[in-house]
Short mmCIF file of C-alpha atoms in Angstrom, two decimals:
data_model
loop_
_atom_site.label_atom_id
_atom_site.label_comp_id
_atom_site.label_asym_id
_atom_site.label_seq_id
_atom_site.Cartn_x
_atom_site.Cartn_y
_atom_site.Cartn_z
CA GLY A 20 103.14 28.29 61.76
CA ILE A 21 105.67 25.92 60.57
CA LEU A 22 108.04 28.23 59.55
CA PRO A 23 109.30 30.73 62.51
CA ARG A 24 109.24 34.26 61.54
CA LYS A 25 112.77 34.26 62.93
CA GLY A 26 113.38 31.66 60.36
CA MET A 27 111.57 33.74 57.57
CA ALA A 28 113.88 36.67 58.90
CA GLN A 29 117.33 34.36 57.52
CA LEU A 30 115.95 34.41 53.99
CA LEU A 31 115.08 38.27 54.31
CA ARG A 32 118.47 39.07 55.61
CA VAL A 33 120.26 37.14 52.96
CA ALA A 34 120.30 40.61 50.99
CA VAL A 35 122.00 42.27 53.75
CA THR A 36 124.90 39.53 54.61
CA SER A 37 125.74 39.70 50.51
CA ALA A 38 126.06 43.53 50.91
CA LEU A 39 127.24 44.21 54.09
CA PHE A 40 130.49 45.77 55.09
CA THR A 41 131.01 48.50 51.97
CA LEU A 42 131.75 51.13 54.33
CA MET A 43 134.58 52.70 52.43
CA ALA A 44 132.93 52.24 48.84
CA LEU A 45 130.23 54.10 49.66
CA ALA A 46 131.72 57.06 50.52
CA PRO A 47 131.09 59.85 47.65
CA ALA A 48 133.72 60.51 45.52
CA PRO A 49 133.92 64.27 46.15
CA VAL A 50 134.56 63.59 49.66
CA LEU A 51 137.24 61.18 49.24
CA ALA A 52 138.99 63.45 46.64
CA GLN A 53 139.42 66.18 49.14
CA LYS A 54 142.75 66.85 50.81
CA MET A 55 143.20 65.04 54.12
CA SER A 56 145.07 65.96 56.97
CA ALA A 57 147.00 63.35 58.47
CA GLY A 58 144.65 62.89 61.24
CA GLU A 59 142.06 62.59 58.96
CA GLU A 60 144.01 60.09 56.90
CA ALA A 61 144.93 58.01 59.98
CA LEU A 62 140.93 57.83 61.33
CA VAL A 63 140.07 56.94 57.58
CA ILE A 64 142.66 53.92 57.51
CA GLN A 65 141.17 52.92 61.19
CA THR A 66 137.90 52.57 60.12
CA PHE A 67 138.43 50.63 57.39
CA GLU A 68 140.81 47.95 59.12
CA VAL A 69 138.29 47.57 61.94
CA THR A 70 135.34 47.41 59.60
CA GLN A 71 137.22 44.33 57.87
CA HIS A 72 138.13 42.65 61.28
CA ALA A 73 134.73 42.89 62.04
CA ARG A 74 133.64 41.77 58.98
CA ASP A 75 135.68 38.57 59.45
CA LEU A 76 134.33 38.00 62.95
CA PHE A 77 130.69 38.25 61.50
CA ALA A 78 131.40 35.72 58.96
CA ALA A 79 133.20 33.51 61.46
CA GLY A 80 129.58 33.83 63.97
CA GLU A 81 131.34 35.80 66.51
CA PHE A 82 128.63 38.27 67.00
CA ASP A 83 129.28 39.69 70.11
CA THR A 84 132.77 40.70 68.96
CA ALA A 85 131.75 41.80 66.07
CA GLU A 86 129.21 44.15 67.57
CA ARG A 87 131.37 45.87 69.82
CA MET A 88 133.83 46.81 66.53
CA PHE A 89 131.08 47.86 64.78
CA ARG A 90 129.60 50.19 67.40
CA GLU A 91 133.43 51.77 67.46
CA VAL A 92 133.13 52.12 63.88
CA VAL A 93 129.95 53.91 64.45
CA ASP A 94 131.33 56.18 67.12
CA LEU A 95 134.36 56.93 64.75
CA GLN A 96 131.78 58.03 61.93
CA ARG A 97 129.70 60.20 64.12
CA SER A 98 132.65 62.12 65.53
CA SER A 99 135.00 62.43 62.78
CA PRO A 100 135.74 65.75 60.87
CA PHE A 101 135.91 63.64 57.72
CA TYR A 102 132.01 63.05 57.56
CA SER A 103 130.37 60.93 55.14
CA PRO A 104 126.38 60.26 55.65
CA LEU A 105 126.70 57.21 53.20
CA SER A 106 129.89 56.15 55.33
CA LEU A 107 127.93 56.37 58.39
CA ALA A 108 124.68 54.88 56.85
CA ALA A 109 126.85 51.81 56.07
CA ALA A 110 128.32 51.39 59.57
CA LEU A 111 125.02 51.66 61.17
CA HIS A 112 123.75 49.03 58.73
CA ASN A 113 126.35 46.42 59.53
CA LEU A 114 125.88 47.44 63.75
CA ALA A 115 121.85 46.63 62.98
CA THR A 116 122.75 43.59 60.90
CA THR A 117 124.62 42.02 63.87
CA LEU A 118 122.55 43.28 66.61
CA ALA A 119 119.33 41.36 64.77
CA GLU A 120 121.40 38.52 64.53
CA LEU A 121 121.64 38.32 68.25
CA GLY A 122 118.16 38.96 68.91
CA ARG A 123 118.49 42.86 70.09
CA LEU A 124 115.59 43.66 67.62
CA ALA A 125 114.50 46.56 69.63
CA GLU A 126 118.45 48.13 69.48
CA ALA A 127 118.56 47.17 65.74
CA GLU A 128 115.43 48.80 64.36
CA PRO A 129 116.22 52.34 65.04
CA LEU A 130 119.82 52.25 63.55
CA ALA A 131 118.35 50.14 60.40
CA GLN A 132 115.92 53.07 60.09
CA GLU A 133 118.64 56.06 60.37
CA ALA A 134 120.77 53.94 57.74
CA LEU A 135 117.68 53.66 55.06
CA GLN A 136 117.15 57.26 56.00
CA LEU A 137 120.62 58.55 55.34
CA ARG A 138 121.02 56.26 52.04
CA GLU A 139 117.49 57.73 50.63
CA THR A 140 118.47 61.17 50.94
CA ASN A 141 122.10 60.96 50.15
CA GLY A 142 121.97 59.56 46.84
CA ALA A 143 122.88 55.93 47.90
CA VAL A 144 123.17 53.73 44.82
CA ALA A 145 120.18 50.75 44.43
CA ASN A 146 121.79 47.99 45.54
CA ALA A 147 122.60 49.70 49.05
CA LEU A 148 118.78 51.01 49.38
CA VAL A 149 117.78 47.38 48.64
CA SER A 150 119.71 46.14 51.55
CA SER A 151 118.61 48.51 53.85
CA LEU A 152 114.83 48.04 52.98
CA GLN A 153 115.42 44.12 53.20
CA LEU A 154 117.26 44.67 56.62
CA LEU A 155 114.45 46.85 58.00
CA SER A 156 111.87 44.57 56.58
CA SER A 157 113.39 41.53 58.32
CA ILE A 158 113.42 43.09 61.51
CA GLN A 159 110.06 44.39 61.43
CA ASN A 160 108.82 41.24 60.54
CA ASP A 161 110.37 39.93 63.50
CA LEU A 162 108.95 42.30 65.52
CA GLY A 163 105.80 41.41 64.78
CA GLN A 164 104.89 44.61 62.33
CA TYR A 165 103.97 42.10 59.49
CA ALA A 166 102.44 44.85 57.20
CA GLN A 167 105.08 47.23 57.56
CA ALA A 168 107.73 44.48 56.92
CA ARG A 169 105.40 43.27 53.48
CA GLN A 170 105.28 47.22 52.27
CA LEU A 171 109.17 47.42 52.65
CA SER A 172 109.87 44.06 50.82
CA ALA A 173 107.62 45.49 48.18
CA ARG A 174 109.87 48.61 47.80
CA ALA A 175 112.71 46.50 47.80
CA VAL A 176 111.61 44.04 44.92
CA GLU A 177 110.01 47.37 42.78
CA LEU A 178 113.47 49.18 43.56
CA GLY A 179 115.41 46.05 41.93
CA LEU A 180 113.14 45.64 39.17
CA GLY A 181 113.93 49.23 37.99
CA GLY A 182 117.25 50.22 39.37
CA GLN A 183 120.54 49.56 37.97
CA GLY A 184 123.67 47.87 39.19
CA VAL A 185 121.33 45.58 41.36
CA ASP A 186 122.34 41.76 41.22
CA PRO A 187 119.78 39.40 39.31
CA ALA A 188 120.11 36.96 42.33
CA SER A 189 119.72 39.43 45.10
CA LEU A 190 116.27 40.28 43.30
CA ILE A 191 115.36 36.53 43.16
CA ARG A 192 115.77 36.13 46.62
CA ASN A 193 114.06 39.34 47.34
CA ILE A 194 110.88 38.11 45.46
CA ALA A 195 110.88 34.79 47.17
CA ALA A 196 110.85 36.84 50.74
CA LEU A 197 108.10 38.64 49.68
CA ALA A 198 106.28 35.68 48.47
CA TYR A 199 106.50 34.57 51.88
CA LEU A 200 105.15 37.83 53.60
CA THR A 201 102.17 38.19 51.38
CA ALA A 202 101.14 34.78 52.18
CA SER A 203 101.76 35.51 55.86
CA ASP A 204 99.66 38.85 55.44
CA GLY A 205 96.34 36.77 54.42
CA ASP A 206 97.29 36.76 50.60
CA LEU A 207 98.09 33.07 50.12
CA GLU A 208 97.30 33.12 46.62
CA GLY A 209 99.41 35.83 45.69
CA GLY A 210 102.22 34.54 47.74
CA ILE A 211 102.18 31.30 45.40
CA ALA A 212 102.00 33.49 42.64
CA LEU A 213 105.00 35.07 43.49
CA ILE A 214 107.00 32.15 44.48
CA ASN A 215 106.02 30.62 41.26
CA GLN A 216 108.01 33.21 39.37
CA VAL A 217 110.95 32.23 41.15
CA VAL A 218 111.24 28.53 41.34
CA PRO A 219 112.08 28.48 37.53
CA MET A 220 115.38 30.75 38.49
CA LEU A 221 116.70 28.32 40.84
CA GLY A 222 119.49 27.61 38.72
CA ASP A 223 120.55 31.22 38.81
CA LEU A 224 121.13 31.25 42.49
CA PRO A 225 123.89 30.26 44.69
CA PRO A 226 123.49 26.98 46.75
CA ALA A 227 122.37 28.65 50.01
CA ASP A 228 119.99 30.68 48.55
CA VAL A 229 118.30 27.38 46.45
CA ALA A 230 118.20 25.89 50.33
CA ARG A 231 116.32 29.05 51.46
CA VAL A 232 114.11 29.31 48.45
CA ILE A 233 112.82 25.75 48.34
CA ASN A 234 112.57 25.88 52.51
CA THR A 235 109.82 28.87 51.39
CA VAL A 236 108.26 26.75 48.93
CA GLY A 237 107.83 24.12 51.55
CA ARG A 238 106.05 26.94 54.01
CA LEU A 239 103.46 28.03 51.25
CA THR A 240 102.67 24.48 50.23
CA SER A 241 102.04 23.82 54.05
CA MET A 242 99.96 26.65 54.39
CA ALA A 243 98.12 25.61 51.39
CA GLY A 244 97.00 22.35 52.99
CA ASP A 245 99.51 20.11 51.71
CA PRO A 246 101.81 18.58 54.11
CA ALA A 247 103.11 15.72 52.41
CA ARG A 248 104.51 17.84 49.67
CA ALA A 249 105.79 20.21 52.47
CA GLU A 250 107.66 17.68 53.95
CA THR A 251 109.37 16.80 50.69
CA TYR A 252 110.51 20.13 50.10
CA TYR A 253 111.80 20.78 53.67
CA ARG A 254 113.70 17.38 53.25
CA GLU A 255 115.11 18.74 50.09
CA ALA A 256 116.14 21.96 51.98
CA VAL A 257 117.96 19.94 54.94
CA ALA A 258 119.91 18.05 52.31
CA ARG A 259 120.89 20.92 50.83
CA SER A 260 121.87 22.41 53.93
CA ALA A 261 124.17 19.97 55.14
CA GLN A 262 126.36 20.26 52.24
CA LEU A 263 126.92 23.86 53.10
CA ALA A 264 129.91 25.34 55.00
CA VAL A 265 129.49 27.85 57.81
CA SER A 266 129.98 31.58 55.89
CA ALA A 267 128.60 34.81 55.87
CA GLU A 268 126.08 33.57 53.29
CA TRP A 269 124.73 30.37 55.31
CA ASN A 270 125.13 30.52 59.12
CA VAL A 271 124.22 28.43 61.66
CA ALA A 272 121.00 30.25 62.51
CA ASP A 273 120.25 29.40 59.00
CA GLN A 274 121.25 25.37 59.09
CA ALA A 275 118.92 25.12 62.40
CA THR A 276 115.89 27.35 60.66
CA VAL A 277 115.51 24.36 58.30
CA LEU A 278 115.98 21.86 60.70
CA ASN A 279 113.42 23.27 62.65
CA ASN A 280 111.02 23.80 60.08
CA LEU A 281 111.00 20.01 59.51
CA ALA A 282 110.83 19.09 63.02
CA ALA A 283 107.93 21.03 63.40
CA LEU A 284 105.90 19.69 60.54
CA LEU A 285 106.74 16.15 61.96
CA GLN A 286 105.86 16.95 65.43
CA GLN A 287 102.48 18.22 63.94
CA GLN A 288 101.98 14.91 62.74
CA GLY A 289 102.55 13.26 66.13
CA ARG A 290 106.25 11.86 64.81
CA LEU A 291 107.88 12.57 67.71
CA ASP A 292 110.90 10.75 67.54
CA GLU A 293 112.00 12.17 64.47
CA ALA A 294 111.24 15.69 65.47
CA GLU A 295 112.86 15.71 68.56
CA VAL A 296 116.13 14.42 67.08
CA LEU A 297 115.89 17.57 64.75
CA PHE A 298 114.75 19.94 67.37
CA THR A 299 117.83 18.69 69.54
CA GLN A 300 120.13 18.99 66.26
CA ALA A 301 119.13 22.84 65.75
CA ASN A 302 119.16 23.76 69.57
CA ALA A 303 122.75 22.16 69.94
CA ALA A 304 124.04 24.13 66.92
CA LEU A 305 122.67 27.48 68.07
CA LEU A 306 123.79 26.99 71.40
CA ALA A 307 127.32 26.34 70.23
CA SER A 308 127.49 29.09 68.18
CA GLY A 309 126.43 31.49 70.46
CA PHE A 310 122.84 31.93 69.40
CA THR A 311 121.48 31.69 72.92
CA ALA A 312 118.78 34.16 73.13
CA ASN A 313 117.61 35.08 69.87
CA ALA A 314 113.98 34.28 68.42
CA LEU A 315 114.78 31.28 66.67
CA ARG A 316 116.38 29.37 69.48
CA ALA A 317 113.02 30.27 71.53
CA THR A 318 110.92 28.87 68.65
CA VAL A 319 113.24 25.48 68.59
CA LEU A 320 112.46 25.37 72.60
CA ASP A 321 108.97 25.59 72.01
CA GLY A 322 109.08 22.63 69.67
CA LEU A 323 111.07 20.73 72.24
CA GLY A 324 108.35 21.60 74.59
CA GLU A 325 105.33 20.59 72.57
CA VAL A 326 107.52 17.06 71.93
CA ALA A 327 108.11 16.54 75.62
CA ARG A 328 104.13 17.61 76.47
CA ALA A 329 102.67 15.23 74.00
CA ARG A 330 104.63 12.29 75.87
CA GLY A 331 103.20 13.61 79.06
CA LEU A 332 106.66 15.13 80.43
CA TYR A 333 104.92 18.06 81.54
CA ARG A 334 107.84 19.27 83.81
CA GLU A 335 110.14 19.10 80.65
CA ALA A 336 107.72 21.07 78.68
CA PHE A 337 107.37 23.65 81.01
CA ALA A 338 111.19 24.10 81.87
CA PHE A 339 111.61 24.43 77.49
CA GLN A 340 108.60 26.66 76.99
CA SER A 341 109.61 28.92 80.09
CA GLU A 342 112.67 29.43 78.57
CA ALA A 343 111.24 30.39 75.39
CA LEU A 344 109.40 32.60 76.92
CA THR A 345 112.35 34.54 78.82
CA ILE A 346 113.88 34.76 75.78
CA ARG A 347 111.03 36.58 74.06
CA LEU A 348 110.14 38.74 77.04
CA ALA A 349 113.74 39.94 76.54
CA SER A 350 113.99 40.52 72.93
CA LEU A 351 110.58 41.50 72.00
CA PRO A 352 107.79 44.05 72.75
CA GLU A 353 104.97 42.84 74.80
CA THR A 354 102.62 43.73 72.19
CA HIS A 355 104.05 40.95 70.02
CA PRO A 356 102.03 37.94 69.39
CA ALA A 357 104.46 35.32 70.50
CA ILE A 358 104.45 36.92 73.80
CA GLY A 359 100.64 36.02 74.70
CA ALA A 360 100.83 33.17 72.81
#
């Protein structure tokens, strides 16, 4: 396919980054109202400060350091006598998101599941539940659990339609994510019907989300057998992404995703010089930002390998695709479709 499933995870996970790091805000009021000892108060302040620092690191793309700090927050929450299930859920959610960005999906999945369970059983607000559902959906999508990912995404959309306090822009993003998952799960017509509901609402989205949705429209257009129109959409997504600064809402992996999608389309058409430039840009950006071993970079390396193979440079092709396979073997289960590809 043109759009790597890791790439789609960037769209799926946008609802996560916009709702991240609400650790203290999610603690229920009755717990916060309890009189705290000096030690408990110090622990709460420490937890808050570490979370805020980790949030800044995550936004800057320093995921390794952010992971260590979020893990510290989880440990603090688990051991605290001042225990709040929703605060622990937020800490687990943040850690799972960071691990997923690093490509460590097997570690991220059980943390995301635990966070969702805690939120479901302890009366979390709708927006937090939607965020957890979409995070777990994106992780399971990356792990090749496509039907489960679609079901979770559908639950998130349903909850967003009926829940109070859910950001309308988040709902639009989630419908776009469900459109892709629906098409990828064999219902292209259903996916197109969903995305057609989203396109008229692009004016209600922030610029980063507009680029993501246009990218998704390009993918569905390609799946429908119209590569010329798909290229138009992909180029529009690339142009819009070039105007976006790196932030918590739009990171280097997002940028690399749109570059990769256009490159893959061009490579399939035999336009190797154009494709190589885009693949190389995507790979360099990922390496410079610490995305050295996630599934998106493996997809980019595969693209570079296919360009080299088409030129008869078989040794270079083998080197690129061997590195891609090494990344996948380290981060994906043996049953994942990409392992045997």
